[in-house]
PDB file of C-alpha atoms in Angstrom:
ATOM      1  CA  UNK A1428     -14.785 -24.373  19.894  1.00  0.00           C
ATOM      2  CA  UNK A1429     -15.525 -20.650  19.849  1.00  0.00           C
ATOM      3  CA  UNK A1430     -17.687 -18.790  17.421  1.00  0.00           C
ATOM      4  CA  UNK A1431     -15.657 -17.099  14.635  1.00  0.00           C
ATOM      5  CA  UNK A1432     -15.615 -13.334  14.243  1.00  0.00           C
ATOM      6  CA  UNK A1433     -17.458 -11.928  11.238  1.00  0.00           C
ATOM      7  CA  UNK A1434     -14.157 -11.288   9.444  1.00  0.00           C
ATOM      8  CA  UNK A1435     -13.007 -14.867  10.006  1.00  0.00           C
ATOM      9  CA  UNK A1436     -16.402 -16.224   8.934  1.00  0.00           C
ATOM     10  CA  UNK A1437     -16.536 -14.246   5.685  1.00  0.00           C
ATOM     11  CA  UNK A1438     -12.887 -14.993   4.888  1.00  0.00           C
ATOM     12  CA  UNK A1439     -13.709 -18.682   5.288  1.00  0.00           C
ATOM     13  CA  UNK A1440     -16.378 -18.223   2.627  1.00  0.00           C
ATOM     14  CA  UNK A1441     -13.851 -16.486   0.350  1.00  0.00           C
ATOM     15  CA  UNK A1442     -11.493 -19.433   0.805  1.00  0.00           C
ATOM     16  CA  UNK A1443     -14.350 -21.788  -0.059  1.00  0.00           C
ATOM     17  CA  UNK A1444     -15.094 -19.755  -3.216  1.00  0.00           C
ATOM     18  CA  UNK A1445     -11.434 -20.085  -4.209  1.00  0.00           C
ATOM     19  CA  UNK A1446     -11.840 -23.869  -4.440  1.00  0.00           C
ATOM     20  CA  UNK A1447     -13.947 -23.314  -7.591  1.00  0.00           C
ATOM     21  CA  UNK A1448     -11.024 -21.609  -9.371  1.00  0.00           C
ATOM     22  CA  UNK A1449      -9.484 -23.415 -12.318  1.00  0.00           C
ATOM     23  CA  UNK A1450      -6.391 -21.189 -12.458  1.00  0.00           C
ATOM     24  CA  UNK A1451      -3.184 -23.198 -12.670  1.00  0.00           C
ATOM     25  CA  UNK A1452      -1.139 -20.478 -10.941  1.00  0.00           C
ATOM     26  CA  UNK A1453      -3.133 -19.116  -7.984  1.00  0.00           C
ATOM     27  CA  UNK A1454      -6.580 -19.887  -6.617  1.00  0.00           C
ATOM     28  CA  UNK A1455      -8.326 -16.759  -5.366  1.00  0.00           C
ATOM     29  CA  UNK A1456     -11.802 -16.306  -3.928  1.00  0.00           C
ATOM     30  CA  UNK A1457     -13.825 -13.226  -3.019  1.00  0.00           C
ATOM     31  CA  UNK A1458     -17.069 -12.495  -1.199  1.00  0.00           C
ATOM     32  CA  UNK A1459     -18.927  -9.167  -1.156  1.00  0.00           C
ATOM     33  CA  UNK A1460     -20.770  -8.492   2.095  1.00  0.00           C
ATOM     34  CA  UNK A1461     -23.043  -5.733   3.352  1.00  0.00           C
ATOM     35  CA  UNK A1462     -24.759  -5.609   6.725  1.00  0.00           C
ATOM     36  CA  UNK A1463     -23.363  -9.087   7.480  1.00  0.00           C
ATOM     37  CA  UNK A1464     -25.130 -10.509   4.438  1.00  0.00           C
ATOM     38  CA  UNK A1465     -23.389 -12.141   1.470  1.00  0.00           C
ATOM     39  CA  UNK A1466     -24.295 -10.304  -1.739  1.00  0.00           C
ATOM     40  CA  UNK A1467     -21.988 -11.944  -4.270  1.00  0.00           C
ATOM     41  CA  UNK A1468     -19.071 -14.338  -4.620  1.00  0.00           C
ATOM     42  CA  UNK A1469     -16.351 -14.798  -7.210  1.00  0.00           C
ATOM     43  CA  UNK A1470     -13.241 -16.765  -8.034  1.00  0.00           C
ATOM     44  CA  UNK A1471     -10.574 -16.388 -10.700  1.00  0.00           C
ATOM     45  CA  UNK A1472     -11.465 -18.167 -13.924  1.00  0.00           C
ATOM     46  CA  UNK A1473     -11.944 -17.631 -17.651  1.00  0.00           C
ATOM     47  CA  UNK A1474     -15.084 -15.830 -18.888  1.00  0.00           C
ATOM     48  CA  UNK A1475     -18.388 -17.664 -19.073  1.00  0.00           C
ATOM     49  CA  UNK A1476     -18.588 -20.158 -21.935  1.00  0.00           C
ATOM     50  CA  UNK A1477     -14.827 -20.368 -22.526  1.00  0.00           C
ATOM     51  CA  UNK A1478     -12.549 -23.299 -21.769  1.00  0.00           C
ATOM     52  CA  UNK A1479     -11.178 -23.024 -18.275  1.00  0.00           C
ATOM     53  CA  UNK A1480      -7.461 -22.805 -17.555  1.00  0.00           C
ATOM     54  CA  UNK A1481      -7.017 -26.500 -16.838  1.00  0.00           C
ATOM     55  CA  UNK A1482      -8.602 -27.331 -20.194  1.00  0.00           C
ATOM     56  CA  UNK A1483      -6.346 -24.958 -22.147  1.00  0.00           C
ATOM     57  CA  UNK A1484      -8.448 -21.801 -21.988  1.00  0.00           C
ATOM     58  CA  UNK A1485      -5.630 -19.510 -20.871  1.00  0.00           C
ATOM     59  CA  UNK A1486      -2.178 -19.903 -22.395  1.00  0.00           C
ATOM     60  CA  UNK A1487      -0.582 -17.647 -19.749  1.00  0.00           C
ATOM     61  CA  UNK A1488      -1.585 -20.055 -17.002  1.00  0.00           C
ATOM     62  CA  UNK A1489       0.409 -22.791 -18.730  1.00  0.00           C
ATOM     63  CA  UNK A1490       3.405 -20.534 -19.454  1.00  0.00           C
ATOM     64  CA  UNK A1491       6.424 -19.762 -17.323  1.00  0.00           C
ATOM     65  CA  UNK A1492       5.642 -16.027 -17.187  1.00  0.00           C
ATOM     66  CA  UNK A1493       6.761 -14.472 -13.916  1.00  0.00           C
ATOM     67  CA  UNK A1494       4.032 -13.336 -11.501  1.00  0.00           C
ATOM     68  CA  UNK A1495       2.691  -9.919 -12.466  1.00  0.00           C
ATOM     69  CA  UNK A1496       3.991 -10.138 -16.062  1.00  0.00           C
ATOM     70  CA  UNK A1497       2.333 -10.900 -19.413  1.00  0.00           C
ATOM     71  CA  UNK A1498      -1.027  -9.976 -17.935  1.00  0.00           C
ATOM     72  CA  UNK A1499      -2.169  -8.738 -21.348  1.00  0.00           C
ATOM     73  CA  UNK A1500      -2.206 -12.374 -22.515  1.00  0.00           C
ATOM     74  CA  UNK A1501      -4.230 -13.687 -19.563  1.00  0.00           C
ATOM     75  CA  UNK A1502      -7.859 -14.524 -20.355  1.00  0.00           C
ATOM     76  CA  UNK A1503      -8.878 -14.948 -16.721  1.00  0.00           C
ATOM     77  CA  UNK A1504     -10.958 -12.630 -14.612  1.00  0.00           C
ATOM     78  CA  UNK A1505      -9.850 -12.105 -11.036  1.00  0.00           C
ATOM     79  CA  UNK A1506     -12.036 -13.182  -8.125  1.00  0.00           C
ATOM     80  CA  UNK A1507     -12.808  -9.582  -7.148  1.00  0.00           C
ATOM     81  CA  UNK A1508     -13.788  -8.753 -10.739  1.00  0.00           C
ATOM     82  CA  UNK A1509     -16.063 -11.788 -10.938  1.00  0.00           C
ATOM     83  CA  UNK A1510     -17.744 -10.937  -7.619  1.00  0.00           C
ATOM     84  CA  UNK A1511     -18.448  -7.369  -8.816  1.00  0.00           C
ATOM     85  CA  UNK A1512     -19.627  -8.578 -12.234  1.00  0.00           C
ATOM     86  CA  UNK A1513     -21.900 -11.226 -10.714  1.00  0.00           C
ATOM     87  CA  UNK A1514     -23.544  -8.598  -8.512  1.00  0.00           C
ATOM     88  CA  UNK A1515     -24.131  -6.364 -11.539  1.00  0.00           C
ATOM     89  CA  UNK A1516     -25.358  -9.302 -13.657  1.00  0.00           C
ATOM     90  CA  UNK A1517     -28.012 -10.078 -11.053  1.00  0.00           C
ATOM     91  CA  UNK A1518     -28.869  -6.443 -10.260  1.00  0.00           C
ATOM     92  CA  UNK A1519     -27.461  -6.488  -6.723  1.00  0.00           C
ATOM     93  CA  UNK A1520     -26.273  -3.122  -5.425  1.00  0.00           C
ATOM     94  CA  UNK A1521     -22.897  -3.306  -3.706  1.00  0.00           C
ATOM     95  CA  UNK A1522     -22.110   0.366  -2.958  1.00  0.00           C
ATOM     96  CA  UNK A1523     -21.059   0.683   0.674  1.00  0.00           C
ATOM     97  CA  UNK A1524     -20.211  -3.016   0.977  1.00  0.00           C
ATOM     98  CA  UNK A1525     -17.013  -4.806   1.976  1.00  0.00           C
ATOM     99  CA  UNK A1526     -15.126  -7.367  -0.072  1.00  0.00           C
ATOM    100  CA  UNK A1527     -13.263 -10.293   1.460  1.00  0.00           C
ATOM    101  CA  UNK A1528     -10.552 -11.686  -0.780  1.00  0.00           C
ATOM    102  CA  UNK A1529      -8.028 -14.408  -0.182  1.00  0.00           C
ATOM    103  CA  UNK A1530      -5.413 -12.122  -1.785  1.00  0.00           C
ATOM    104  CA  UNK A1531      -4.749  -8.388  -1.750  1.00  0.00           C
ATOM    105  CA  UNK A1532      -6.209  -6.829  -4.921  1.00  0.00           C
ATOM    106  CA  UNK A1533      -4.119  -5.872  -7.953  1.00  0.00           C
ATOM    107  CA  UNK A1534      -4.337  -2.451  -9.618  1.00  0.00           C
ATOM    108  CA  UNK A1535      -7.120  -3.427 -12.040  1.00  0.00           C
ATOM    109  CA  UNK A1536      -9.239  -4.857  -9.227  1.00  0.00           C
ATOM    110  CA  UNK A1537      -8.480  -1.817  -7.057  1.00  0.00           C
ATOM    111  CA  UNK A1538      -9.875   0.464  -9.781  1.00  0.00           C
ATOM    112  CA  UNK A1539     -13.055  -1.597  -9.978  1.00  0.00           C
ATOM    113  CA  UNK A1540     -13.410  -1.707  -6.188  1.00  0.00           C
ATOM    114  CA  UNK A1541     -13.131   2.078  -5.908  1.00  0.00           C
ATOM    115  CA  UNK A1542     -15.586   2.723  -8.763  1.00  0.00           C
ATOM    116  CA  UNK A1543     -18.069   0.106  -7.507  1.00  0.00           C
ATOM    117  CA  UNK A1544     -18.264   1.993  -4.198  1.00  0.00           C
ATOM    118  CA  UNK A1545     -16.882  -0.751  -1.992  1.00  0.00           C
ATOM    119  CA  UNK A1546     -15.618   0.720   1.278  1.00  0.00           C
ATOM    120  CA  UNK A1547     -13.549  -2.054   2.870  1.00  0.00           C
ATOM    121  CA  UNK A1548     -11.249  -4.839   1.731  1.00  0.00           C
ATOM    122  CA  UNK A1549     -10.220  -7.678   3.997  1.00  0.00           C
ATOM    123  CA  UNK A1550      -7.539  -9.989   2.615  1.00  0.00           C
ATOM    124  CA  UNK A1551      -5.158 -12.713   3.812  1.00  0.00           C
ATOM    125  CA  UNK A1552      -2.309 -13.012   1.321  1.00  0.00           C
ATOM    126  CA  UNK A1553      -0.344  -9.894   0.337  1.00  0.00           C
ATOM    127  CA  UNK A1554       0.200  -8.961  -3.301  1.00  0.00           C
ATOM    128  CA  UNK A1555       3.061  -6.543  -3.940  1.00  0.00           C
ATOM    129  CA  UNK A1556       1.309  -3.705  -5.772  1.00  0.00           C
ATOM    130  CA  UNK A1557       2.072  -0.370  -4.124  1.00  0.00           C
ATOM    131  CA  UNK A1558       0.111   1.592  -6.748  1.00  0.00           C
ATOM    132  CA  UNK A1559      -3.030  -0.465  -6.082  1.00  0.00           C
ATOM    133  CA  UNK A1560      -2.655   0.088  -2.353  1.00  0.00           C
ATOM    134  CA  UNK A1561      -2.145   3.827  -2.837  1.00  0.00           C
ATOM    135  CA  UNK A1562      -5.211   4.028  -5.095  1.00  0.00           C
ATOM    136  CA  UNK A1563      -7.392   2.255  -2.552  1.00  0.00           C
ATOM    137  CA  UNK A1564      -6.285   4.574   0.229  1.00  0.00           C
ATOM    138  CA  UNK A1565      -6.887   7.655  -1.964  1.00  0.00           C
ATOM    139  CA  UNK A1566     -10.304   6.223  -2.810  1.00  0.00           C
ATOM    140  CA  UNK A1567     -11.113   6.009   0.922  1.00  0.00           C
ATOM    141  CA  UNK A1568     -11.275   2.217   0.867  1.00  0.00           C
ATOM    142  CA  UNK A1569     -10.190   0.619   4.146  1.00  0.00           C
ATOM    143  CA  UNK A1570      -7.583  -2.085   3.564  1.00  0.00           C
ATOM    144  CA  UNK A1571      -7.230  -4.695   6.321  1.00  0.00           C
ATOM    145  CA  UNK A1572      -5.076  -7.796   6.398  1.00  0.00           C
ATOM    146  CA  UNK A1573      -6.518 -10.737   8.288  1.00  0.00           C
ATOM    147  CA  UNK A1574      -3.919 -13.175   9.534  1.00  0.00           C
ATOM    148  CA  UNK A1575      -4.890 -16.704   8.611  1.00  0.00           C
ATOM    149  CA  UNK A1576      -5.758 -18.714  11.691  1.00  0.00           C
ATOM    150  CA  UNK A1577      -4.108 -22.056  12.211  1.00  0.00           C
ATOM    151  CA  UNK A1578      -6.339 -25.011  11.515  1.00  0.00           C
ATOM    152  CA  UNK A1579      -7.559 -26.777  14.660  1.00  0.00           C
ATOM    153  CA  UNK A1580      -5.675 -29.940  15.547  1.00  0.00           C
ATOM    154  CA  UNK A1581      -7.311 -33.216  14.588  1.00  0.00           C
ATOM    155  CA  UNK A1582      -8.383 -35.566  17.354  1.00  0.00           C
TER     156      UNK A1582
END
């Protein structure tokens, strides 16, 4: 078995972070990295101290709202937001870093990524938000999709 590239390695960590998510709709994980060192992680979930989605914390997660709609009723923070917030909470500078996310960022996350000074986003799953993509490019943030590698066959 070969050694994974840095992008594959850090995306694996983002996928691992996503397993902590309590969102009933989509589990997303993110990892902020600089100089090949993990600075912060995040996953989508309700704010600290609130009931999580599975326990009734977010009514939108239990609703039949179409993807990308009724976001004003969602109590959850996205994985990218939580990774940025966790870095700030612990006083970790992230300017010039990259963020690995299991999903392409939405517009709100794109705004935070640009203003936080992140310079690269690596993601696996696309998210149809042309405005977010345009904002990232205008903000000089490199956007790279990493194709998910097939899991090795079991013996």
